[in-house]
Coordinates of C-alpha atoms in Angstrom, one line a residue:
Chain A
M30 CA 150.7 -26.1 28.2
Q31 CA 153.4 -28.4 29.5
V32 CA 156.1 -26.1 28.3
E33 CA 154.3 -23.0 29.7
R34 CA 154.0 -24.8 33.0
M35 CA 157.7 -25.5 33.1
L36 CA 158.7 -22.0 32.2
W37 CA 156.5 -20.5 34.8
R38 CA 158.3 -19.1 37.9
M39 CA 156.8 -17.6 41.0
Q40 CA 158.0 -14.0 41.7
K41 CA 159.4 -13.2 45.1
V42 CA 159.1 -9.7 46.2
T43 CA 160.1 -7.9 49.5
Q44 CA 159.4 -4.3 48.6
I45 CA 156.0 -2.7 48.7
R46 CA 156.8 -0.4 45.8
E47 CA 157.9 -3.3 43.5
L48 CA 154.8 -5.2 44.5
R49 CA 152.5 -2.3 43.5
Q50 CA 154.2 -2.0 40.1
I51 CA 153.7 -5.7 39.4
I52 CA 150.1 -5.7 40.4
R53 CA 149.4 -2.6 38.4
A54 CA 150.9 -4.3 35.3
Q55 CA 148.8 -7.5 36.0
R56 CA 145.7 -5.3 36.3
R57 CA 146.5 -3.7 32.9
L58 CA 146.6 -7.2 31.5
G59 CA 143.0 -7.6 32.7
K60 CA 143.9 -10.0 35.6
S61 CA 142.0 -10.0 38.8
I62 CA 144.0 -10.2 42.0
A63 CA 143.6 -12.8 44.8
L64 CA 145.4 -12.4 48.1
V65 CA 146.2 -15.3 50.5
P66 CA 147.7 -13.7 53.7
T67 CA 149.8 -16.0 55.8
M68 CA 152.4 -16.0 58.5
G69 CA 154.3 -18.7 56.6
Y70 CA 155.4 -22.1 57.7
L71 CA 152.9 -23.3 55.2
H72 CA 150.8 -26.4 55.6
R73 CA 148.0 -28.0 53.5
G74 CA 145.5 -25.5 55.1
H75 CA 147.3 -22.6 53.4
L76 CA 147.6 -24.5 50.2
S77 CA 143.9 -25.2 50.1
L78 CA 143.4 -21.4 50.2
V79 CA 145.5 -21.1 47.0
E80 CA 143.3 -23.9 45.4
H81 CA 140.2 -21.8 46.3
A82 CA 141.8 -18.7 44.8
K83 CA 142.6 -20.3 41.4
G84 CA 140.6 -19.3 38.4
D85 CA 140.9 -18.0 34.9
G86 CA 142.7 -14.7 34.8
V87 CA 143.5 -14.7 38.5
F88 CA 146.9 -13.5 39.7
I89 CA 147.5 -15.1 43.1
V90 CA 149.5 -13.2 45.7
M91 CA 150.5 -14.9 48.9
S92 CA 151.8 -12.7 51.6
L93 CA 154.2 -14.2 54.2
F94 CA 154.7 -11.9 57.2
V95 CA 155.0 -12.8 60.9
N96 CA 153.3 -9.7 62.2
P97 CA 154.8 -8.5 65.5
L98 CA 151.8 -6.3 66.1
Q99 CA 149.4 -9.2 66.7
F100 CA 151.6 -11.0 69.3
G101 CA 151.5 -10.2 73.0
V102 CA 154.7 -9.5 74.8
K103 CA 154.8 -13.0 76.3
E104 CA 153.7 -14.7 73.2
D105 CA 155.7 -16.7 70.6
F106 CA 156.6 -14.0 68.0
S107 CA 160.3 -14.7 68.1
K108 CA 160.0 -18.4 68.2
Y109 CA 157.2 -18.6 65.7
P110 CA 158.4 -21.2 63.1
R111 CA 159.9 -19.7 59.9
D112 CA 161.3 -21.4 56.8
L113 CA 161.2 -19.1 53.8
E114 CA 162.9 -21.5 51.4
R115 CA 160.6 -24.4 52.2
D116 CA 157.5 -22.0 52.0
A117 CA 158.6 -20.5 48.7
E118 CA 158.9 -24.0 47.2
M119 CA 155.5 -25.1 48.5
A120 CA 153.9 -21.8 47.4
E121 CA 155.3 -22.1 43.9
K122 CA 154.2 -25.7 43.5
A123 CA 150.8 -24.8 44.7
G124 CA 150.4 -22.2 42.0
V125 CA 151.1 -18.9 43.7
D126 CA 152.1 -16.2 41.2
L127 CA 153.9 -13.9 43.6
L128 CA 155.2 -14.4 47.1
F129 CA 155.3 -11.1 49.1
H130 CA 157.6 -11.5 52.1
P131 CA 158.5 -8.1 53.4
D132 CA 160.6 -7.7 56.6
V133 CA 159.4 -5.8 59.6
A134 CA 161.1 -2.6 58.7
E135 CA 159.3 -2.6 55.3
M136 CA 155.9 -3.1 56.9
Y137 CA 156.6 -0.7 59.8
P138 CA 159.2 1.8 58.8
Q139 CA 158.2 4.2 61.6
P140 CA 156.4 3.8 64.9
V141 CA 152.9 2.7 64.3
L142 CA 150.5 5.4 65.4
S143 CA 147.5 4.3 63.4
Y144 CA 145.5 1.2 64.2
I145 CA 142.3 -0.5 62.9
D146 CA 140.3 -1.5 65.9
I147 CA 137.1 -3.5 66.1
D148 CA 134.7 -3.6 69.0
E149 CA 132.6 -6.4 70.4
L150 CA 133.6 -9.2 68.0
A151 CA 137.2 -8.8 69.2
G152 CA 136.4 -8.8 72.9
V153 CA 135.4 -12.4 73.2
L154 CA 136.9 -15.9 72.6
C155 CA 140.5 -15.4 71.6
G156 CA 140.3 -11.7 72.3
T157 CA 139.9 -12.4 76.0
S158 CA 143.2 -14.2 76.5
R159 CA 145.1 -12.2 73.7
P160 CA 144.4 -8.5 74.3
G161 CA 145.4 -6.4 71.4
H162 CA 145.7 -9.4 69.1
F163 CA 142.9 -8.6 66.8
R164 CA 143.9 -4.9 66.7
G165 CA 147.2 -6.2 65.4
V166 CA 145.5 -8.5 62.9
C167 CA 143.1 -5.9 61.6
T168 CA 145.9 -3.3 61.2
V169 CA 148.2 -5.6 59.3
V170 CA 145.4 -7.0 57.1
G171 CA 144.2 -3.4 56.4
K172 CA 147.8 -2.6 55.3
L173 CA 147.9 -5.7 53.1
F174 CA 144.5 -4.8 51.6
N175 CA 145.9 -1.4 50.7
I176 CA 149.2 -2.7 49.4
V177 CA 147.8 -5.5 47.3
Q178 CA 144.4 -4.1 46.5
A179 CA 143.1 -7.6 45.8
D180 CA 139.6 -8.4 44.5
K181 CA 139.3 -11.4 46.8
V182 CA 141.1 -12.4 50.0
Y183 CA 141.1 -15.9 51.5
F184 CA 141.2 -16.9 55.1
G185 CA 141.0 -20.3 56.8
Q186 CA 138.0 -21.1 58.9
K187 CA 140.2 -22.5 61.6
D188 CA 140.6 -18.8 62.7
Y189 CA 136.8 -18.4 62.5
Q190 CA 136.7 -15.3 64.8
Q191 CA 139.5 -13.7 62.7
Y192 CA 137.6 -14.4 59.5
L193 CA 134.4 -12.8 61.0
I194 CA 136.3 -9.8 62.2
I195 CA 138.1 -9.2 58.9
K196 CA 134.9 -9.6 57.0
R197 CA 133.2 -7.0 59.2
M198 CA 136.2 -4.7 59.1
A199 CA 136.1 -4.8 55.3
E200 CA 132.4 -4.0 55.3
D201 CA 132.6 -1.2 57.9
L202 CA 135.6 0.5 56.2
N203 CA 134.5 -0.2 52.6
F204 CA 137.6 -2.1 51.6
A205 CA 136.9 -3.1 47.9
V206 CA 137.7 -6.7 48.6
E207 CA 135.6 -9.9 49.0
V208 CA 136.5 -11.8 52.1
I209 CA 136.2 -15.5 51.6
A210 CA 136.6 -18.3 54.2
A211 CA 137.7 -21.8 53.3
P212 CA 137.1 -24.9 55.3
I213 CA 139.5 -26.2 58.0
I214 CA 142.0 -28.7 56.7
R215 CA 142.8 -31.6 59.1
E216 CA 145.6 -34.2 59.6
D217 CA 144.4 -37.8 59.0
D218 CA 143.7 -38.2 62.7
G219 CA 141.5 -35.0 62.7
L220 CA 143.9 -32.5 64.2
A221 CA 143.3 -29.1 62.6
M222 CA 146.4 -28.0 60.5
S223 CA 148.3 -25.3 62.2
S224 CA 151.9 -24.0 61.9
R225 CA 152.0 -24.2 65.7
N226 CA 151.5 -28.0 65.6
V227 CA 155.2 -28.4 65.2
Y228 CA 155.7 -27.2 68.8
L229 CA 153.8 -30.2 70.2
S230 CA 155.7 -32.9 72.0
P231 CA 154.9 -36.4 70.6
V232 CA 152.6 -37.0 73.6
H233 CA 150.8 -33.7 73.3
R234 CA 150.5 -34.3 69.6
K235 CA 148.6 -37.5 70.2
E236 CA 146.5 -36.0 73.0
A237 CA 145.5 -33.0 70.8
V238 CA 143.2 -35.2 68.6
V239 CA 140.7 -34.8 71.5
L240 CA 139.9 -31.3 70.3
N241 CA 138.4 -32.4 67.0
R242 CA 136.9 -35.6 68.6
S243 CA 135.0 -33.5 71.2
L244 CA 133.8 -31.1 68.5
E245 CA 132.5 -34.1 66.4
K246 CA 130.9 -35.5 69.5
A247 CA 129.2 -32.2 70.0
E248 CA 127.9 -32.1 66.5
L249 CA 126.6 -35.6 66.9
D250 CA 124.8 -34.7 70.1
I251 CA 123.2 -31.7 68.4
G252 CA 122.2 -33.9 65.6
N253 CA 120.5 -36.1 68.2
G254 CA 118.5 -33.2 69.5
Q255 CA 120.7 -31.6 72.2
R256 CA 119.8 -27.9 72.2
N257 CA 121.3 -26.8 75.5
A258 CA 124.4 -24.7 74.7
R259 CA 125.8 -25.0 78.2
M260 CA 125.5 -28.8 78.2
I261 CA 127.4 -28.9 74.9
G262 CA 130.2 -26.8 76.4
K263 CA 130.3 -28.9 79.5
M264 CA 130.5 -32.1 77.6
I265 CA 133.4 -30.8 75.5
K266 CA 135.3 -29.6 78.5
E267 CA 134.8 -32.9 80.3
Q268 CA 136.1 -34.9 77.4
I269 CA 139.2 -32.7 76.9
T270 CA 140.0 -32.9 80.6
Q271 CA 139.4 -36.7 80.8
E272 CA 141.3 -37.6 77.7
S273 CA 144.2 -35.2 77.7
S274 CA 146.5 -33.0 79.8
G275 CA 145.3 -30.0 77.8
Q276 CA 144.6 -26.8 79.8
I277 CA 141.4 -25.3 78.6
D278 CA 141.5 -21.6 77.7
Y279 CA 137.9 -21.5 76.6
V280 CA 135.2 -23.7 75.2
E281 CA 132.3 -21.7 73.9
V282 CA 129.0 -22.1 71.9
R283 CA 128.0 -18.8 70.3
N284 CA 126.0 -17.4 67.5
A285 CA 128.2 -17.9 64.4
E286 CA 127.1 -14.6 62.8
D287 CA 127.9 -12.1 65.6
L288 CA 129.5 -14.2 68.3
T289 CA 126.9 -13.4 70.9
E290 CA 126.2 -15.9 73.6
L291 CA 123.5 -18.5 73.3
E292 CA 121.4 -20.5 75.7
E293 CA 119.6 -22.5 73.1
I294 CA 121.3 -24.0 70.0
K295 CA 119.5 -22.5 67.1
G296 CA 120.4 -21.3 63.6
K297 CA 124.1 -21.1 62.6
V298 CA 126.1 -21.9 65.7
L299 CA 129.9 -21.7 66.4
I300 CA 131.5 -24.2 68.7
A301 CA 135.0 -22.8 69.4
L302 CA 137.7 -23.8 71.7
A303 CA 141.3 -22.9 72.7
V304 CA 143.4 -25.4 74.7
R305 CA 147.0 -25.3 75.8
F306 CA 149.2 -28.3 75.5
G307 CA 152.4 -27.4 77.4
T308 CA 153.2 -23.9 76.1
T309 CA 151.4 -24.4 72.8
R310 CA 147.9 -22.9 72.5
L311 CA 145.8 -24.6 69.8
I312 CA 142.4 -23.5 68.6
D313 CA 139.7 -25.4 66.7
N314 CA 136.0 -25.0 65.9
K315 CA 133.0 -26.3 64.2
V316 CA 130.1 -24.4 62.7
V317 CA 126.8 -26.3 63.0
E318 CA 123.6 -25.2 61.4
V319 CA 120.3 -26.2 63.1
K320 CA 117.4 -25.7 60.7
E321 CA 114.7 -26.1 63.3
N322 CA 114.0 -27.6 66.6
V323 CA 113.0 -31.3 66.5
Chain B
M12 CA 136.3 24.1 23.9
Q13 CA 133.5 26.6 24.6
V14 CA 130.9 24.1 23.5
E15 CA 132.5 21.3 25.4
R16 CA 132.5 23.5 28.5
M17 CA 128.8 24.2 28.1
L18 CA 127.9 20.5 27.6
W19 CA 129.9 19.5 30.6
R20 CA 127.8 18.6 33.6
M21 CA 128.9 17.5 37.1
Q22 CA 127.6 14.1 38.1
K23 CA 125.8 13.8 41.4
V24 CA 126.0 10.4 43.0
T25 CA 124.6 9.1 46.4
Q26 CA 125.3 5.4 46.0
I27 CA 128.7 3.9 46.7
R28 CA 128.2 1.2 44.1
E29 CA 127.4 3.7 41.4
L30 CA 130.4 5.8 42.4
R31 CA 132.7 2.8 42.1
Q32 CA 131.5 2.1 38.6
I33 CA 132.0 5.6 37.4
I34 CA 135.5 5.7 38.9
R35 CA 136.4 2.4 37.3
A36 CA 135.3 3.8 33.9
Q37 CA 137.3 6.9 34.4
R38 CA 140.4 4.8 35.3
R39 CA 139.9 2.8 32.1
L40 CA 140.0 6.1 30.2
G41 CA 143.4 6.7 31.8
K42 CA 142.2 9.4 34.2
S43 CA 143.8 9.9 37.6
I44 CA 141.4 10.5 40.5
A45 CA 141.5 13.4 42.9
L46 CA 139.4 13.5 46.0
V47 CA 138.3 16.7 47.9
P48 CA 136.5 15.5 51.1
T49 CA 134.1 18.1 52.6
M50 CA 131.3 18.4 55.0
G51 CA 129.6 20.8 52.6
Y52 CA 128.4 24.3 53.1
L53 CA 131.2 25.2 50.8
H54 CA 133.3 28.4 50.9
R55 CA 136.3 29.6 49.0
G56 CA 138.6 27.4 51.1
H57 CA 137.0 24.3 49.7
L58 CA 137.0 25.8 46.2
S59 CA 140.7 26.5 46.4
L60 CA 141.2 22.7 47.1
V61 CA 139.5 22.0 43.8
E62 CA 141.8 24.5 42.1
H63 CA 144.8 22.7 43.5
A64 CA 143.4 19.3 42.3
K65 CA 143.0 20.4 38.7
G66 CA 145.3 19.1 36.0
D67 CA 145.4 17.3 32.7
G68 CA 143.5 14.0 32.9
V69 CA 142.4 14.5 36.5
F70 CA 138.8 13.4 37.4
I71 CA 137.9 15.4 40.5
V72 CA 135.5 13.9 43.0
M73 CA 134.2 16.0 45.8
S74 CA 132.6 14.2 48.7
L75 CA 130.0 16.0 50.8
F76 CA 129.1 14.2 54.0
V77 CA 128.4 15.5 57.5
N78 CA 129.9 12.6 59.4
P79 CA 128.1 11.9 62.6
L80 CA 131.0 9.8 63.9
Q81 CA 133.2 12.8 64.3
F82 CA 130.8 14.9 66.3
G83 CA 130.6 14.6 70.1
V84 CA 127.1 14.1 71.7
K85 CA 127.0 17.8 72.7
E86 CA 128.4 19.1 69.4
D87 CA 126.7 20.7 66.4
F88 CA 126.0 17.6 64.2
S89 CA 122.3 18.3 63.8
K90 CA 122.6 22.0 63.3
Y91 CA 125.8 21.9 61.2
P92 CA 124.9 24.1 58.1
R93 CA 123.7 22.2 55.1
D94 CA 122.6 23.4 51.6
L95 CA 123.1 20.8 49.0
E96 CA 121.6 22.8 46.1
R97 CA 123.9 25.8 46.7
D98 CA 126.9 23.4 47.3
A99 CA 126.3 21.5 44.0
E100 CA 126.1 24.7 42.0
M101 CA 129.4 26.0 43.6
A102 CA 131.1 22.7 43.1
E103 CA 130.1 22.5 39.4
K104 CA 131.2 26.0 38.7
A105 CA 134.5 25.3 40.4
G106 CA 135.2 22.3 38.1
V107 CA 134.2 19.3 40.2
D108 CA 133.5 16.3 37.9
L109 CA 131.5 14.3 40.4
L110 CA 129.8 15.2 43.7
F111 CA 129.4 12.3 46.0
H112 CA 126.8 13.1 48.7
P113 CA 125.7 9.8 50.4
D114 CA 123.3 9.8 53.3
V115 CA 124.2 8.4 56.7
A116 CA 122.5 5.0 56.0
E117 CA 124.7 4.6 52.8
M118 CA 127.9 5.3 54.7
Y119 CA 126.9 3.4 57.9
P120 CA 124.4 0.7 56.9
Q121 CA 125.1 -1.3 60.1
P122 CA 126.4 -0.4 63.6
V123 CA 130.1 0.6 63.2
L124 CA 132.3 -1.9 64.9
S125 CA 135.5 -1.0 63.2
Y126 CA 137.4 2.2 63.7
I127 CA 140.7 3.7 62.6
D128 CA 142.4 5.2 65.6
I129 CA 145.6 7.2 65.9
D130 CA 147.6 7.6 69.0
E131 CA 149.6 10.7 70.2
L132 CA 148.9 13.0 67.3
A133 CA 145.2 12.8 68.2
G134 CA 145.5 13.3 72.0
V135 CA 146.5 17.0 71.8
L136 CA 145.1 20.3 70.6
C137 CA 141.6 19.7 69.3
G138 CA 141.8 16.1 70.5
T139 CA 141.7 17.3 74.1
S140 CA 138.4 19.1 73.9
R141 CA 136.9 16.8 71.3
P142 CA 137.5 13.2 72.5
G143 CA 136.7 10.7 69.7
H144 CA 136.7 13.4 67.1
F145 CA 139.8 12.2 65.2
R146 CA 138.7 8.6 65.5
G147 CA 135.6 9.7 63.6
V148 CA 137.6 11.6 61.1
C149 CA 140.1 8.8 60.5
T150 CA 137.4 6.3 60.1
V151 CA 135.3 8.3 57.6
V152 CA 138.3 9.3 55.6
G153 CA 139.6 5.7 55.5
K154 CA 136.1 4.7 54.2
L155 CA 136.3 7.5 51.6
F156 CA 139.8 6.4 50.6
N157 CA 138.5 2.9 50.0
I158 CA 135.4 4.0 48.2
V159 CA 137.0 6.5 45.9
Q160 CA 140.5 5.0 45.6
A161 CA 141.9 8.4 44.6
D162 CA 145.5 9.1 43.7
K163 CA 145.6 12.4 45.5
V164 CA 143.5 13.8 48.3
Y165 CA 143.3 17.5 49.3
F166 CA 142.8 19.0 52.8
G167 CA 142.8 22.5 54.0
Q168 CA 145.6 23.6 56.3
K169 CA 143.1 25.3 58.6
D170 CA 142.6 21.9 60.0
Y171 CA 146.3 21.4 60.3
Q172 CA 146.1 18.7 63.0
Q173 CA 143.6 16.8 60.9
Y174 CA 145.9 17.1 57.8
L175 CA 148.9 15.7 59.8
I176 CA 146.8 12.9 61.3
I177 CA 145.4 11.8 57.9
K178 CA 148.8 12.0 56.3
R179 CA 150.2 9.8 59.1
M180 CA 147.3 7.4 58.9
A181 CA 147.8 7.0 55.1
E182 CA 151.4 6.2 55.6
D183 CA 150.9 3.8 58.6
L184 CA 148.1 1.9 56.8
N185 CA 149.6 2.1 53.3
F186 CA 146.7 3.8 51.7
A187 CA 147.7 4.3 48.0
V188 CA 147.0 8.0 48.1
E189 CA 149.0 11.2 48.3
V190 CA 147.8 13.5 51.0
I191 CA 148.1 17.2 50.1
A192 CA 147.5 20.3 52.2
A193 CA 146.5 23.6 50.7
P194 CA 146.9 27.0 52.4
I195 CA 144.3 28.6 54.5
I196 CA 141.9 30.9 52.6
R197 CA 140.8 34.0 54.5
E198 CA 138.1 36.6 54.4
D199 CA 139.3 40.1 53.4
D200 CA 139.6 41.0 57.1
G201 CA 141.8 37.9 57.8
L202 CA 139.2 35.6 59.4
A203 CA 140.0 32.0 58.3
M204 CA 137.1 30.7 56.1
S205 CA 135.0 28.1 57.8
S206 CA 131.5 26.7 57.4
R207 CA 130.9 27.5 61.0
N208 CA 131.5 31.3 60.5
V209 CA 127.8 31.5 59.6
Y210 CA 126.9 30.8 63.2
L211 CA 128.6 34.0 64.4
S212 CA 126.6 37.0 65.6
P213 CA 127.6 40.3 63.9
V214 CA 129.5 41.3 67.1
H215 CA 131.4 38.0 67.3
R216 CA 132.1 38.0 63.6
K217 CA 133.9 41.4 64.0
E218 CA 135.7 40.3 67.2
A219 CA 136.9 37.0 65.5
V220 CA 139.4 38.8 63.4
V221 CA 141.6 38.9 66.5
L222 CA 142.5 35.3 65.9
N223 CA 144.4 36.0 62.7
R224 CA 145.7 39.3 64.0
S225 CA 147.3 37.6 67.0
L226 CA 148.8 34.9 64.8
E227 CA 150.3 37.5 62.5
K228 CA 151.6 39.4 65.5
A229 CA 153.2 36.2 66.7
E230 CA 154.8 35.6 63.4
L231 CA 156.2 39.2 63.5
D232 CA 157.6 38.7 67.0
I233 CA 159.3 35.5 65.9
G234 CA 160.7 37.4 62.9
N235 CA 162.0 39.9 65.3
G236 CA 163.8 37.2 67.3
Q237 CA 161.4 36.0 69.9
R238 CA 162.3 32.3 70.5
N239 CA 160.3 31.6 73.7
A240 CA 157.3 29.5 72.8
R241 CA 155.6 30.2 76.1
M242 CA 155.9 33.9 75.6
I243 CA 154.4 33.6 72.2
G244 CA 151.5 31.7 73.6
K245 CA 151.0 34.2 76.4
M246 CA 151.0 37.1 74.0
I247 CA 148.4 35.5 71.8
K248 CA 146.1 34.7 74.8
E249 CA 146.5 38.3 76.1
Q250 CA 145.6 39.8 72.8
I251 CA 142.5 37.6 72.3
T252 CA 141.3 38.2 75.9
Q253 CA 141.9 42.0 75.6
E254 CA 140.4 42.5 72.1
S255 CA 137.4 40.1 72.2
S256 CA 134.9 38.2 74.3
G257 CA 136.3 34.9 72.9
Q258 CA 136.7 32.1 75.4
I259 CA 140.1 30.4 74.8
D260 CA 140.0 26.6 74.4
Y261 CA 143.7 26.4 73.6
V262 CA 146.6 28.4 72.2
E263 CA 149.6 26.2 71.6
V264 CA 153.0 26.4 70.0
R265 CA 154.2 23.0 68.8
N266 CA 156.6 21.2 66.6
A267 CA 154.7 21.2 63.2
E268 CA 155.9 17.7 62.2
D269 CA 154.9 15.7 65.2
L270 CA 152.9 18.1 67.4
T271 CA 155.3 17.7 70.3
E272 CA 155.6 20.6 72.8
L273 CA 158.3 23.1 72.4
E274 CA 160.2 25.5 74.7
E275 CA 162.3 27.1 72.1
I276 CA 161.0 28.1 68.7
K277 CA 163.1 26.3 66.2
G278 CA 162.5 24.6 62.8
K279 CA 159.0 24.3 61.5
V280 CA 156.6 25.4 64.2
L281 CA 152.8 25.3 64.4
I282 CA 151.0 28.1 66.3
A283 CA 147.5 26.8 66.7
L284 CA 144.4 28.0 68.6
A285 CA 140.8 27.3 69.3
V286 CA 138.5 29.9 70.6
R287 CA 134.8 30.0 71.4
F288 CA 132.6 32.9 70.4
G289 CA 129.3 32.2 72.0
T290 CA 128.6 28.6 71.2
T291 CA 130.7 28.7 68.0
R292 CA 134.2 27.2 68.3
L293 CA 136.7 28.6 65.7
I294 CA 140.2 27.3 65.0
D295 CA 143.1 28.9 63.2
N296 CA 146.8 28.4 62.9
K297 CA 150.0 29.5 61.3
V298 CA 153.1 27.5 60.4
V299 CA 156.3 29.4 60.9
E300 CA 159.7 28.2 59.8
V301 CA 162.7 29.4 61.7
K302 CA 165.9 28.6 59.7
E303 CA 168.3 29.3 62.5
N304 CA 168.6 31.3 65.7
V305 CA 169.7 34.8 65.2

C-alpha cells in the first residue's frame, strides 16, 4: 500500500482527445468517473470536493480552466489568480488522478455560436450584477460534462446559485451525471474560502469576516423565532455597513429550492450576499431550514 | 441467419431510465450506438437514414418524439401527423433495434428552464419565420444526445439548416457524437419526402413539384455558367410564382458552410427555399459545388 502510494502519479492532460482516451480506458477497468471542475488557484474548499469524490473504484478528474465566457468585459478574467505548478502539487497530494488543464484555444477552437442558457434561476442574485455570467458557466460546464462524461460532479456550496443552476441544467438537458454540493469551507476566522481572497488588502481581509458573522447572526435570529425575511436582510445590511467598508451588491433571503422571493421565513431558506471590498467582490451564504413556525 | 432474422424483434421503450439500461448493456456487448431522431410519421427519407446507420456491431436507436418546444404557438404541433403503430412496423422492417417514443411528460417532467441556443446560424432562413424553432430543436436534440449517448447521429439533408446547426452545436458543446447528413429522398415526381406532404390537397400536391423543378433548373443554370446569386434566386421565385399558387416564405442562395449571404456563386453553395401551399409550409434545398469560375 505504502509502495503503491509512492508510485502513484497524477496525470496532467491538456488535450480533450487524450482525456477521452484515458477516461475510456478507466471505464473499461470498471472505474466510475468523478469530476471536480475548478478555475484553479486551489484552496481547501476545492480539496474538500476531492475528499467528497473519493471512493472505491473512483477515478477523480479535476478540471482547471479559467473560463473567459463567464467573465464580463469589465471583470477580472485576465487578473484572475493562476498558479498551475502550485495547483498541480496540491491536487496530486489531495488524491486527484487526472488534472485536465486545457488552454482557451482547446476549449474554444472556433467562435462559440452555441450556448446553454437558463431562465429565471439565472436572472436573480449574482445574475443581476453579472449578466451573461451563468450562460458562460452553463456552457463551459456542459462542455466539461460532455468531455469527461463523469458519473458524479462536485460543486462547492459557496456558489449556491451556481450549484442550483447546474443541477437544474443537468436535469433539464438529461446530462447523465449526478450533481453534488459540498459544504462551504471557511478560514479559521469564518471567511469563506475563495481564490479571490488573495486580492484583499490586509484591512479588507480583516473586515471581510463580517460577512460570515452577519450570516451567523441571522441564523441565530431565525433560531430565536425571527420569521420576517425583510428584517433579516435589513439586519445583515446594517451589520455589514456598520462593521466594514464593504459595498453591498445584494443581501437576499430566498427560497433555497427555486430562489423565489420570500416574505416569511419558512422551509429551506437561502440567505445569500455579495459585497465588494475595494475592487474585490466576495459572496457568501447560509442555508437555514425552518421545520415549523414556533 | 434466416431464423435469427425471424426471432429478432425491435424493442419499444418509452422510459428514459429503461433506455439507458438497454444502451449500457449493448455497450458492454461491444456495440456502437447509432441514433436516428425523428418526429415520426415515417417516410422513405427516415428509412434511408436507418440504411446509412447500418453496419457491423451497430445498435440502431430511432427516437420518435413530436417536440412541442420547436413549434411556434400558431404552428402545427397538435395536428402534426402521428401514427405510432404504422411507424413501429416501418421502423422494425427497416432494421431499427430500438424505438424510443417517450411522451411529453417523460421528456419535460418539469418546466424547462434550460435551453441550448445557437447564434447566427439560427437567425436566418427558417429561423426568420420560425422564431424559437431552432432553440427548441437544439434543446431536444441535446437531450436526446445525453439520453442515448450515441456514437453517430443521422439527419436528413432536407433540413439542411438544422443539420448545420446541430453539427455546430455538437462541436461547440463537445458532444461525443458524429453528426452525419444523408441525401434528400424524393417522390418519383421529385417532391422532397416530408411528413407534412400528407397535408397537401391534390391540387397543391401536384403544384409542389415546382420546388424541386426550380432547384434543378437553378443547378442547370449554374452548370451553364450563371454566377449571380441574386439572379438565381429571382429565377426560382419567378418559376414558383408562375407555375403554382405557392406563397414564397424565402428563396435564398447562401454559403453552405456558414449560411452567410453571397453575391457570387462560388465554392459550396446552398440554394434553399420555403413555400406555403395553403396552410402547409414545405422546404427544399440543393447544395451545389462550383469548383472554379469558368
